[in-house]
């Protein structure tokens, strides 16, 4: 019997929700299966001091027009916000702190001999980075990881002093683990046309709308989930929560209760992904500390590896970063991220915040802690918030045409 003209979307995170919406708009009958009792996956919120805040992703990369177009279609376009222009800081292994170079991408400087670069990594390392301008664009054009690219073009000083803390803070891993195309798609091609890595960084920065590489929604990025769910309901997608898919093949899926659903499969969950899991703990503190309103460390602090006395790997000063939040409450909101293996308590987070913001801080008015387990780090493009087109990439075999499917478990 031929499979029905139905698409089964597995996973109700943002990728699954966006895929389901696109498919139903393309005229397909769509069923979305989500194993938990909640839609949104890593896009969700929690209340801190009575304010609803993002508990997972809080911003999206401004690359291309896909997300703005989606937000327009969902009626959220007028709520797009960009962060306050305040550089993040770098807390170095020796305990000192410097602003991250203004013109940079992933910590890669666009102007290696700029004063802020020299201040961050020293003249010798900056001069080595400047060699990038003399190397042909072809050098390291095929580098796969960020480490290979930066090491060959700009040297160890930039890699260890700038790029590693940024990658660690933003992607919870080391530059050796991160594929360039994953985190900076098109950067190597831009390097070839622009002639150097620094020139590619400058070109990429200049292209970012409103000068910012990221954007979000007033009120929190999690609002995207409600808007998507509302649309799925409006367009007649059958959404089933509490349904775990345990196997999928070219003909459909099997759930943990043994139910078999037939149809084309779009995989937006880490089923069959053979990749390590990473655990991240995020603590948000609401502080009655008006002195922080001056944003002593800009939008936040990225922490180099091995800083004595600090366990956090990054701090985001939410109230300094997002204007709408500063307007919403006189409290100061900071969020700290921790890697696996750290026994995280709100008191530890408060002490880390004190060290990183270089300011004595009172006991928080309120705190919230979320522990995340992220699966499939090596498949992150498939998980990316703007990665809908790759939604099927989690499946070892393409999901279409059905005949090419490989069962996944
Ligand atoms: C603390 C934190 C901060 C982040 N910050 C940012 C940021 O600022 N910007 C950014 O771009 N990204 C950020 N990310 C990453 C971003 O949130 C994710 O890349 C994105 O939300 C992943 O969406 P997804 O739909 O692919 O996967 P998920 O959100 O993981 O959704 C997958 C869904 O599938 C369900 N599922 C799993 N297995 C099954 C199964 N067998 N059957 C049925 N359902 C299943 C899960 O329950 C889940 O709901 C952050 C992540 C975290 C944890």
GROMACS .gro file of C-alpha atoms and ligand atoms in nm:
model
  462
    1UNK     CA    1   0.000   0.000   0.000
    2UNK     CA    2   0.153   0.340  -0.089
    3UNK     CA    3   0.231   0.569   0.200
    4UNK     CA    4  -0.029   0.839   0.248
    5UNK     CA    5   0.050   1.190   0.126
    6UNK     CA    6   0.130   1.280   0.480
    7UNK     CA    7   0.442   1.418   0.638
    8UNK     CA    8   0.538   1.321   0.990
    9UNK     CA    9   0.756   1.578   1.158
   10UNK     CA   10   0.945   1.428   1.450
   11UNK     CA   11   1.034   1.682   1.719
   12UNK     CA   12   0.849   1.992   1.829
   13UNK     CA   13   1.148   2.221   1.879
   14UNK     CA   14   1.174   2.531   1.667
   15UNK     CA   15   1.309   2.333   1.371
   16UNK     CA   16   1.015   2.094   1.375
   17UNK     CA   17   0.763   2.372   1.423
   18UNK     CA   18   0.902   2.575   1.135
   19UNK     CA   19   0.924   2.267   0.912
   20UNK     CA   20   0.565   2.171   0.992
   21UNK     CA   21   0.445   2.522   0.910
   22UNK     CA   22   0.632   2.529   0.577
   23UNK     CA   23   0.498   2.188   0.483
   24UNK     CA   24   0.138   2.261   0.565
   25UNK     CA   25   0.162   2.587   0.370
   26UNK     CA   26   0.296   2.383   0.078
   27UNK     CA   27  -0.027   2.187   0.086
   28UNK     CA   28   0.087   1.877   0.273
   29UNK     CA   29  -0.104   1.698   0.544
   30UNK     CA   30   0.123   1.727   0.849
   31UNK     CA   31   0.143   1.543   1.179
   32UNK     CA   32   0.395   1.668   1.434
   33UNK     CA   33   0.511   1.432   1.710
   34UNK     CA   34   0.680   1.563   2.021
   35UNK     CA   35   0.801   1.334   2.298
   36UNK     CA   36   0.770   1.579   2.587
   37UNK     CA   37   0.457   1.754   2.702
   38UNK     CA   38   0.583   2.091   2.580
   39UNK     CA   39   0.658   2.241   2.239
   40UNK     CA   40   0.959   2.462   2.168
   41UNK     CA   41   1.249   2.237   2.275
   42UNK     CA   42   1.549   2.455   2.357
   43UNK     CA   43   1.341   2.766   2.299
   44UNK     CA   44   1.144   2.820   2.617
   45UNK     CA   45   1.098   3.063   2.902
   46UNK     CA   46   1.097   3.082   3.278
   47UNK     CA   47   0.992   3.347   3.528
   48UNK     CA   48   1.259   3.538   3.719
   49UNK     CA   49   1.139   3.805   3.963
   50UNK     CA   50   0.802   3.794   3.788
   51UNK     CA   51   0.949   3.856   3.442
   52UNK     CA   52   0.921   3.594   3.172
   53UNK     CA   53   1.271   3.541   3.030
   54UNK     CA   54   1.429   3.310   2.776
   55UNK     CA   55   1.558   2.999   2.949
   56UNK     CA   56   1.736   2.865   2.640
   57UNK     CA   57   1.817   3.045   2.316
   58UNK     CA   58   1.783   3.421   2.347
   59UNK     CA   59   1.893   3.553   2.007
   60UNK     CA   60   1.927   3.449   1.646
   61UNK     CA   61   2.210   3.513   1.403
   62UNK     CA   62   2.131   3.781   1.149
   63UNK     CA   63   2.220   3.585   0.838
   64UNK     CA   64   2.002   3.609   0.534
   65UNK     CA   65   1.636   3.692   0.524
   66UNK     CA   66   1.481   3.362   0.637
   67UNK     CA   67   1.409   3.455   0.996
   68UNK     CA   68   1.295   3.814   0.931
   69UNK     CA   69   1.061   3.675   0.664
   70UNK     CA   70   0.925   3.418   0.907
   71UNK     CA   71   0.880   3.679   1.178
   72UNK     CA   72   0.698   3.904   0.931
   73UNK     CA   73   0.464   3.619   0.839
   74UNK     CA   74   0.399   3.554   1.207
   75UNK     CA   75   0.323   3.920   1.279
   76UNK     CA   76   0.630   3.956   1.500
   77UNK     CA   77   0.839   4.171   1.271
   78UNK     CA   78   0.773   4.495   1.461
   79UNK     CA   79   0.906   4.330   1.777
   80UNK     CA   80   1.252   4.251   1.638
   81UNK     CA   81   1.518   4.404   1.862
   82UNK     CA   82   1.896   4.421   1.839
   83UNK     CA   83   2.125   4.432   2.144
   84UNK     CA   84   2.258   4.755   2.284
   85UNK     CA   85   2.591   4.832   2.123
   86UNK     CA   86   2.824   4.751   2.408
   87UNK     CA   87   3.114   4.514   2.350
   88UNK     CA   88   3.130   4.196   2.551
   89UNK     CA   89   3.437   4.164   2.770
   90UNK     CA   90   3.698   3.897   2.796
   91UNK     CA   91   3.805   3.776   3.141
   92UNK     CA   92   4.158   3.650   3.089
   93UNK     CA   93   4.334   3.362   3.257
   94UNK     CA   94   4.545   3.605   3.464
   95UNK     CA   95   4.225   3.753   3.611
   96UNK     CA   96   4.238   4.079   3.415
   97UNK     CA   97   3.954   4.185   3.184
   98UNK     CA   98   3.948   4.369   2.851
   99UNK     CA   99   3.671   4.456   2.606
  100UNK     CA  100   3.656   4.219   2.310
  101UNK     CA  101   3.777   4.388   1.993
  102UNK     CA  102   3.492   4.583   1.841
  103UNK     CA  103   3.533   4.457   1.485
  104UNK     CA  104   3.545   4.083   1.527
  105UNK     CA  105   3.361   3.765   1.449
  106UNK     CA  106   3.391   3.466   1.683
  107UNK     CA  107   3.678   3.662   1.837
  108UNK     CA  108   3.862   3.678   1.500
  109UNK     CA  109   3.972   4.041   1.465
  110UNK     CA  110   3.880   4.236   1.152
  111UNK     CA  111   4.161   4.484   1.218
  112UNK     CA  112   4.452   4.291   1.375
  113UNK     CA  113   4.650   4.601   1.463
  114UNK     CA  114   4.357   4.789   1.617
  115UNK     CA  115   4.427   4.925   1.962
  116UNK     CA  116   4.166   4.698   2.128
  117UNK     CA  117   4.328   4.391   1.969
  118UNK     CA  118   4.674   4.490   2.088
  119UNK     CA  119   4.534   4.554   2.433
  120UNK     CA  120   4.370   4.211   2.440
  121UNK     CA  121   4.652   3.991   2.307
  122UNK     CA  122   4.965   4.207   2.304
  123UNK     CA  123   5.166   4.361   2.019
  124UNK     CA  124   5.358   4.047   1.926
  125UNK     CA  125   5.045   3.837   1.875
  126UNK     CA  126   4.874   4.125   1.692
  127UNK     CA  127   5.168   4.152   1.453
  128UNK     CA  128   5.149   3.780   1.382
  129UNK     CA  129   4.777   3.820   1.315
  130UNK     CA  130   4.853   4.103   1.074
  131UNK     CA  131   5.048   3.852   0.859
  132UNK     CA  132   4.706   3.731   0.751
  133UNK     CA  133   4.696   4.032   0.519
  134UNK     CA  134   5.007   3.913   0.338
  135UNK     CA  135   4.903   3.550   0.295
  136UNK     CA  136   4.720   3.456  -0.025
  137UNK     CA  137   4.346   3.409   0.029
  138UNK     CA  138   4.393   3.043  -0.061
  139UNK     CA  139   4.587   2.968   0.258
  140UNK     CA  140   4.359   2.773   0.491
  141UNK     CA  141   4.066   2.823   0.254
  142UNK     CA  142   3.986   2.456   0.308
  143UNK     CA  143   4.039   2.456   0.682
  144UNK     CA  144   3.757   2.261   0.837
  145UNK     CA  145   3.772   2.369   1.197
  146UNK     CA  146   3.788   2.717   1.341
  147UNK     CA  147   4.116   2.619   1.507
  148UNK     CA  148   4.281   2.523   1.178
  149UNK     CA  149   4.160   2.840   1.010
  150UNK     CA  150   4.268   3.083   1.281
  151UNK     CA  151   4.596   2.911   1.361
  152UNK     CA  152   4.712   2.918   1.001
  153UNK     CA  153   4.592   3.267   0.919
  154UNK     CA  154   4.647   3.459   1.242
  155UNK     CA  155   4.844   3.243   1.482
  156UNK     CA  156   4.822   3.107   1.833
  157UNK     CA  157   4.783   3.443   2.009
  158UNK     CA  158   4.450   3.515   1.840
  159UNK     CA  159   4.338   3.155   1.877
  160UNK     CA  160   4.407   3.121   2.249
  161UNK     CA  161   4.358   3.482   2.350
  162UNK     CA  162   4.040   3.569   2.163
  163UNK     CA  163   3.879   3.291   1.965
  164UNK     CA  164   3.891   3.009   2.222
  165UNK     CA  165   3.709   3.207   2.497
  166UNK     CA  166   3.444   3.325   2.253
  167UNK     CA  167   3.382   2.979   2.108
  168UNK     CA  168   3.378   2.830   2.457
  169UNK     CA  169   3.135   3.094   2.583
  170UNK     CA  170   2.903   3.087   2.285
  171UNK     CA  171   2.922   2.728   2.162
  172UNK     CA  172   3.030   2.545   2.482
  173UNK     CA  173   3.321   2.380   2.306
  174UNK     CA  174   3.672   2.441   2.175
  175UNK     CA  175   3.766   2.583   1.832
  176UNK     CA  176   3.908   2.239   1.742
  177UNK     CA  177   3.558   2.092   1.769
  178UNK     CA  178   3.376   2.357   1.568
  179UNK     CA  179   3.339   2.344   1.190
  180UNK     CA  180   3.386   2.682   1.024
  181UNK     CA  181   3.088   2.629   0.796
  182UNK     CA  182   2.874   2.545   1.096
  183UNK     CA  183   2.934   2.863   1.291
  184UNK     CA  184   3.032   3.106   1.018
  185UNK     CA  185   2.884   2.982   0.692
  186UNK     CA  186   3.040   3.143   0.388
  187UNK     CA  187   3.334   3.294   0.580
  188UNK     CA  188   3.595   3.090   0.394
  189UNK     CA  189   3.444   3.182   0.057
  190UNK     CA  190   3.441   3.545   0.163
  191UNK     CA  191   3.806   3.510   0.261
  192UNK     CA  192   3.889   3.391  -0.089
  193UNK     CA  193   3.714   3.685  -0.253
  194UNK     CA  194   3.822   3.948   0.001
  195UNK     CA  195   4.184   3.825   0.009
  196UNK     CA  196   4.231   3.775   0.383
  197UNK     CA  197   4.053   3.646   0.691
  198UNK     CA  198   4.050   3.991   0.850
  199UNK     CA  199   3.894   4.140   0.535
  200UNK     CA  200   3.631   3.863   0.537
  201UNK     CA  201   3.547   3.944   0.899
  202UNK     CA  202   3.515   4.314   0.816
  203UNK     CA  203   3.294   4.236   0.517
  204UNK     CA  204   3.072   4.009   0.725
  205UNK     CA  205   3.040   4.266   1.002
  206UNK     CA  206   2.955   4.540   0.753
  207UNK     CA  207   2.680   4.325   0.606
  208UNK     CA  208   2.504   4.261   0.938
  209UNK     CA  209   2.187   4.468   0.951
  210UNK     CA  210   2.188   4.745   1.211
  211UNK     CA  211   2.551   4.662   1.280
  212UNK     CA  212   2.456   4.370   1.501
  213UNK     CA  213   2.527   4.005   1.432
  214UNK     CA  214   2.230   3.890   1.636
  215UNK     CA  215   1.872   3.993   1.700
  216UNK     CA  216   1.583   3.880   1.914
  217UNK     CA  217   1.225   3.966   2.001
  218UNK     CA  218   1.102   4.224   2.246
  219UNK     CA  219   0.964   4.017   2.534
  220UNK     CA  220   1.192   3.722   2.457
  221UNK     CA  221   1.272   3.490   2.168
  222UNK     CA  222   1.047   3.222   2.317
  223UNK     CA  223   0.749   3.419   2.182
  224UNK     CA  224   0.837   3.268   1.845
  225UNK     CA  225   0.718   2.929   1.973
  226UNK     CA  226   0.372   3.055   2.071
  227UNK     CA  227   0.334   3.225   1.733
  228UNK     CA  228   0.437   2.910   1.544
  229UNK     CA  229   0.208   2.687   1.750
  230UNK     CA  230  -0.077   2.928   1.687
  231UNK     CA  231  -0.016   2.905   1.312
  232UNK     CA  232   0.002   2.524   1.316
  233UNK     CA  233  -0.335   2.521   1.489
  234UNK     CA  234  -0.476   2.770   1.239
  235UNK     CA  235  -0.353   2.570   0.938
  236UNK     CA  236  -0.474   2.235   1.069
  237UNK     CA  237  -0.148   2.057   1.160
  238UNK     CA  238  -0.214   1.766   1.392
  239UNK     CA  239   0.021   1.827   1.686
  240UNK     CA  240   0.068   1.540   1.930
  241UNK     CA  241   0.275   1.587   2.245
  242UNK     CA  242   0.383   1.304   2.475
  243UNK     CA  243   0.455   1.083   2.173
  244UNK     CA  244   0.808   0.951   2.152
  245UNK     CA  245   0.929   0.818   1.821
  246UNK     CA  246   1.163   0.522   1.866
  247UNK     CA  247   1.228   0.430   1.502
  248UNK     CA  248   1.185   0.587   1.161
  249UNK     CA  249   1.224   0.463   0.807
  250UNK     CA  250   1.119   0.550   0.457
  251UNK     CA  251   0.765   0.448   0.524
  252UNK     CA  252   0.693   0.617   0.853
  253UNK     CA  253   0.766   0.606   1.225
  254UNK     CA  254   0.710   0.380   1.522
  255UNK     CA  255   0.633   0.528   1.861
  256UNK     CA  256   0.730   0.399   2.205
  257UNK     CA  257   0.382   0.255   2.249
  258UNK     CA  258   0.425   0.052   1.931
  259UNK     CA  259   0.196   0.269   1.722
  260UNK     CA  260   0.296   0.282   1.357
  261UNK     CA  261   0.233   0.600   1.160
  262UNK     CA  262   0.285   0.597   0.787
  263UNK     CA  263   0.405   0.890   0.581
  264UNK     CA  264   0.715   1.078   0.471
  265UNK     CA  265   0.939   1.158   0.768
  266UNK     CA  266   1.103   1.487   0.851
  267UNK     CA  267   1.342   1.437   1.139
  268UNK     CA  268   1.376   1.738   1.369
  269UNK     CA  269   1.486   1.544   1.676
  270UNK     CA  270   1.819   1.381   1.760
  271UNK     CA  271   1.691   1.032   1.692
  272UNK     CA  272   1.971   0.824   1.546
  273UNK     CA  273   2.231   1.096   1.602
  274UNK     CA  274   2.552   0.942   1.715
  275UNK     CA  275   2.707   1.245   1.880
  276UNK     CA  276   2.813   1.332   2.231
  277UNK     CA  277   2.573   1.497   2.472
  278UNK     CA  278   2.675   1.819   2.639
  279UNK     CA  279   2.526   1.942   2.963
  280UNK     CA  280   2.494   2.310   3.029
  281UNK     CA  281   2.359   2.480   3.339
  282UNK     CA  282   2.223   2.831   3.312
  283UNK     CA  283   2.159   3.042   3.622
  284UNK     CA  284   1.976   3.373   3.606
  285UNK     CA  285   2.006   3.619   3.894
  286UNK     CA  286   1.775   3.913   3.957
  287UNK     CA  287   1.973   4.167   4.156
  288UNK     CA  288   1.877   4.488   4.327
  289UNK     CA  289   2.206   4.647   4.223
  290UNK     CA  290   2.146   4.982   4.047
  291UNK     CA  291   2.521   5.032   4.014
  292UNK     CA  292   2.522   4.762   3.746
  293UNK     CA  293   2.304   4.980   3.523
  294UNK     CA  294   2.627   5.144   3.404
  295UNK     CA  295   2.715   4.808   3.245
  296UNK     CA  296   3.070   4.781   3.381
  297UNK     CA  297   3.137   4.489   3.146
  298UNK     CA  298   2.919   4.584   2.850
  299UNK     CA  299   2.675   4.315   2.741
  300UNK     CA  300   2.861   4.044   2.930
  301UNK     CA  301   3.183   3.856   2.987
  302UNK     CA  302   3.341   3.557   2.817
  303UNK     CA  303   3.574   3.365   3.042
  304UNK     CA  304   3.906   3.221   2.928
  305UNK     CA  305   3.984   2.866   3.032
  306UNK     CA  306   4.147   2.822   3.370
  307UNK     CA  307   4.057   3.153   3.534
  308UNK     CA  308   4.122   3.093   3.903
  309UNK     CA  309   3.818   3.132   4.128
  310UNK     CA  310   3.559   3.154   3.847
  311UNK     CA  311   3.360   2.847   3.744
  312UNK     CA  312   3.126   3.011   3.491
  313UNK     CA  313   3.226   3.009   3.126
  314UNK     CA  314   3.017   3.312   3.030
  315UNK     CA  315   2.802   3.583   3.183
  316UNK     CA  316   2.537   3.777   2.996
  317UNK     CA  317   2.427   4.104   3.151
  318UNK     CA  318   2.074   4.078   3.018
  319UNK     CA  319   1.961   4.421   3.140
  320UNK     CA  320   2.259   4.585   2.969
  321UNK     CA  321   2.213   4.385   2.651
  322UNK     CA  322   1.841   4.424   2.586
  323UNK     CA  323   1.685   4.769   2.612
  324UNK     CA  324   1.331   4.632   2.652
  325UNK     CA  325   1.440   4.444   2.961
  326UNK     CA  326   1.602   4.749   3.121
  327UNK     CA  327   1.273   4.928   3.063
  328UNK     CA  328   1.071   4.641   3.207
  329UNK     CA  329   1.235   4.630   3.552
  330UNK     CA  330   1.469   4.835   3.771
  331UNK     CA  331   1.630   4.505   3.876
  332UNK     CA  332   1.951   4.396   3.708
  333UNK     CA  333   1.933   4.058   3.539
  334UNK     CA  334   2.245   3.852   3.473
  335UNK     CA  335   2.272   3.503   3.336
  336UNK     CA  336   2.569   3.272   3.388
  337UNK     CA  337   2.646   2.954   3.196
  338UNK     CA  338   2.833   2.655   3.331
  339UNK     CA  339   2.979   2.346   3.171
  340UNK     CA  340   2.915   1.995   3.283
  341UNK     CA  341   3.079   1.886   3.606
  342UNK     CA  342   3.033   2.209   3.802
  343UNK     CA  343   2.817   2.190   4.115
  344UNK     CA  344   2.619   2.503   4.042
  345UNK     CA  345   2.433   2.694   4.312
  346UNK     CA  346   2.286   3.045   4.304
  347UNK     CA  347   2.553   3.150   4.557
  348UNK     CA  348   2.831   3.027   4.329
  349UNK     CA  349   2.669   3.222   4.045
  350UNK     CA  350   2.649   3.536   4.260
  351UNK     CA  351   3.016   3.509   4.352
  352UNK     CA  352   3.115   3.447   3.990
  353UNK     CA  353   2.908   3.747   3.886
  354UNK     CA  354   3.088   3.959   4.145
  355UNK     CA  355   3.426   3.853   4.009
  356UNK     CA  356   3.329   3.893   3.646
  357UNK     CA  357   3.152   4.227   3.688
  358UNK     CA  358   3.418   4.351   3.932
  359UNK     CA  359   3.145   4.478   4.166
  360UNK     CA  360   3.026   4.359   4.508
  361UNK     CA  361   2.676   4.218   4.465
  362UNK     CA  362   2.390   4.167   4.712
  363UNK     CA  363   2.203   3.842   4.753
  364UNK     CA  364   1.969   3.805   4.459
  365UNK     CA  365   1.603   3.901   4.482
  366UNK     CA  366   1.526   3.591   4.279
  367UNK     CA  367   1.712   3.320   4.087
  368UNK     CA  368   1.630   3.052   3.832
  369UNK     CA  369   1.841   2.756   3.730
  370UNK     CA  370   1.796   2.544   3.418
  371UNK     CA  371   1.996   2.235   3.331
  372UNK     CA  372   2.012   2.149   2.966
  373UNK     CA  373   2.130   1.839   2.794
  374UNK     CA  374   2.209   1.910   2.435
  375UNK     CA  375   2.234   1.616   2.200
  376UNK     CA  376   2.409   1.607   1.872
  377UNK     CA  377   2.664   1.883   1.902
  378UNK     CA  378   2.829   1.769   1.581
  379UNK     CA  379   2.493   1.797   1.412
  380UNK     CA  380   2.425   2.143   1.535
  381UNK     CA  381   2.352   2.288   1.192
  382UNK     CA  382   2.058   2.055   1.191
  383UNK     CA  383   1.951   2.203   1.522
  384UNK     CA  384   2.023   2.563   1.441
  385UNK     CA  385   1.742   2.801   1.489
  386UNK     CA  386   1.783   2.921   1.132
  387UNK     CA  387   1.866   2.573   1.006
  388UNK     CA  388   1.526   2.463   0.887
  389UNK     CA  389   1.646   2.359   0.546
  390UNK     CA  390   1.872   2.107   0.714
  391UNK     CA  391   1.602   1.976   0.931
  392UNK     CA  392   1.631   1.635   0.770
  393UNK     CA  393   2.008   1.621   0.814
  394UNK     CA  394   1.972   1.450   1.152
  395UNK     CA  395   1.867   1.144   0.967
  396UNK     CA  396   2.172   0.950   0.845
  397UNK     CA  397   1.991   0.907   0.514
  398UNK     CA  398   1.796   1.177   0.333
  399UNK     CA  399   1.429   1.169   0.422
  400UNK     CA  400   1.324   1.212   0.064
  401UNK     CA  401   1.273   1.023  -0.162
  402UNK     CA  402   1.131   0.756   0.067
  403UNK     CA  403   1.311   0.473  -0.109
  404UNK     CA  404   1.648   0.605   0.011
  405UNK     CA  405   1.560   0.586   0.379
  406UNK     CA  406   1.771   0.401   0.629
  407UNK     CA  407   1.595   0.296   0.947
  408UNK     CA  408   1.723   0.491   1.245
  409UNK     CA  409   1.702   0.396   1.608
  410LIG     C1  410   2.101   2.754   2.718
  410LIG     C2  411   2.094   2.758   2.568
  410LIG     C3  412   2.117   2.879   2.503
  410LIG     C4  413   2.113   2.884   2.364
  410LIG     N1  414   2.130   3.005   2.303
  410LIG     C5  415   2.117   3.015   2.170
  410LIG     C6  416   2.115   3.141   2.106
  410LIG     O1  417   2.122   3.246   2.172
  410LIG     N2  418   2.103   3.145   1.971
  410LIG     C7  419   2.090   3.029   1.896
  410LIG     O2  420   2.080   3.037   1.773
  410LIG     N3  421   2.086   2.909   1.956
  410LIG     C8  422   2.098   2.900   2.089
  410LIG     N4  423   2.088   2.778   2.150
  410LIG     C9  424   2.068   2.660   2.065
  410LIG    C10  425   1.924   2.660   2.014
  410LIG     O3  426   1.835   2.675   2.121
  410LIG    C11  427   1.898   2.528   1.943
  410LIG     O4  428   1.993   2.514   1.838
  410LIG    C12  429   1.759   2.519   1.882
  410LIG     O5  430   1.660   2.563   1.972
  410LIG    C13  431   1.738   2.373   1.845
  410LIG     O6  432   1.612   2.358   1.787
  410LIG     P1  433   1.567   2.215   1.735
  410LIG     O7  434   1.423   2.224   1.704
  410LIG     O8  435   1.659   2.168   1.627
  410LIG     O9  436   1.597   2.114   1.855
  410LIG     P2  437   1.533   2.108   2.000
  410LIG    O10  438   1.495   2.242   2.048
  410LIG    O11  439   1.626   2.027   2.082
  410LIG    O12  440   1.399   2.028   1.975
  410LIG    C14  441   1.397   1.890   1.953
  410LIG    C15  442   1.263   1.842   2.003
  410LIG    O13  443   1.251   1.707   1.969
  410LIG    C16  444   1.194   1.638   2.080
  410LIG     N5  445   1.235   1.499   2.068
  410LIG    C17  446   1.357   1.446   2.096
  410LIG     N6  447   1.358   1.315   2.070
  410LIG    C18  448   1.234   1.284   2.024
  410LIG    C19  449   1.174   1.164   1.981
  410LIG     N7  450   1.244   1.049   1.980
  410LIG     N8  451   1.044   1.167   1.942
  410LIG    C20  452   0.974   1.283   1.942
  410LIG     N9  453   1.027   1.399   1.983
  410LIG    C21  454   1.156   1.401   2.022
  410LIG    C22  455   1.251   1.709   2.200
  410LIG    O14  456   1.171   1.686   2.315
  410LIG    C23  457   1.249   1.852   2.155
  410LIG    O15  458   1.130   1.920   2.189
  410LIG    C24  459   2.089   2.768   2.288
  410LIG    C25  460   2.064   2.646   2.354
  410LIG    C26  461   2.065   2.642   2.493
  410LIG    C27  462   2.036   2.512   2.564
   0.00000   0.00000   0.00000
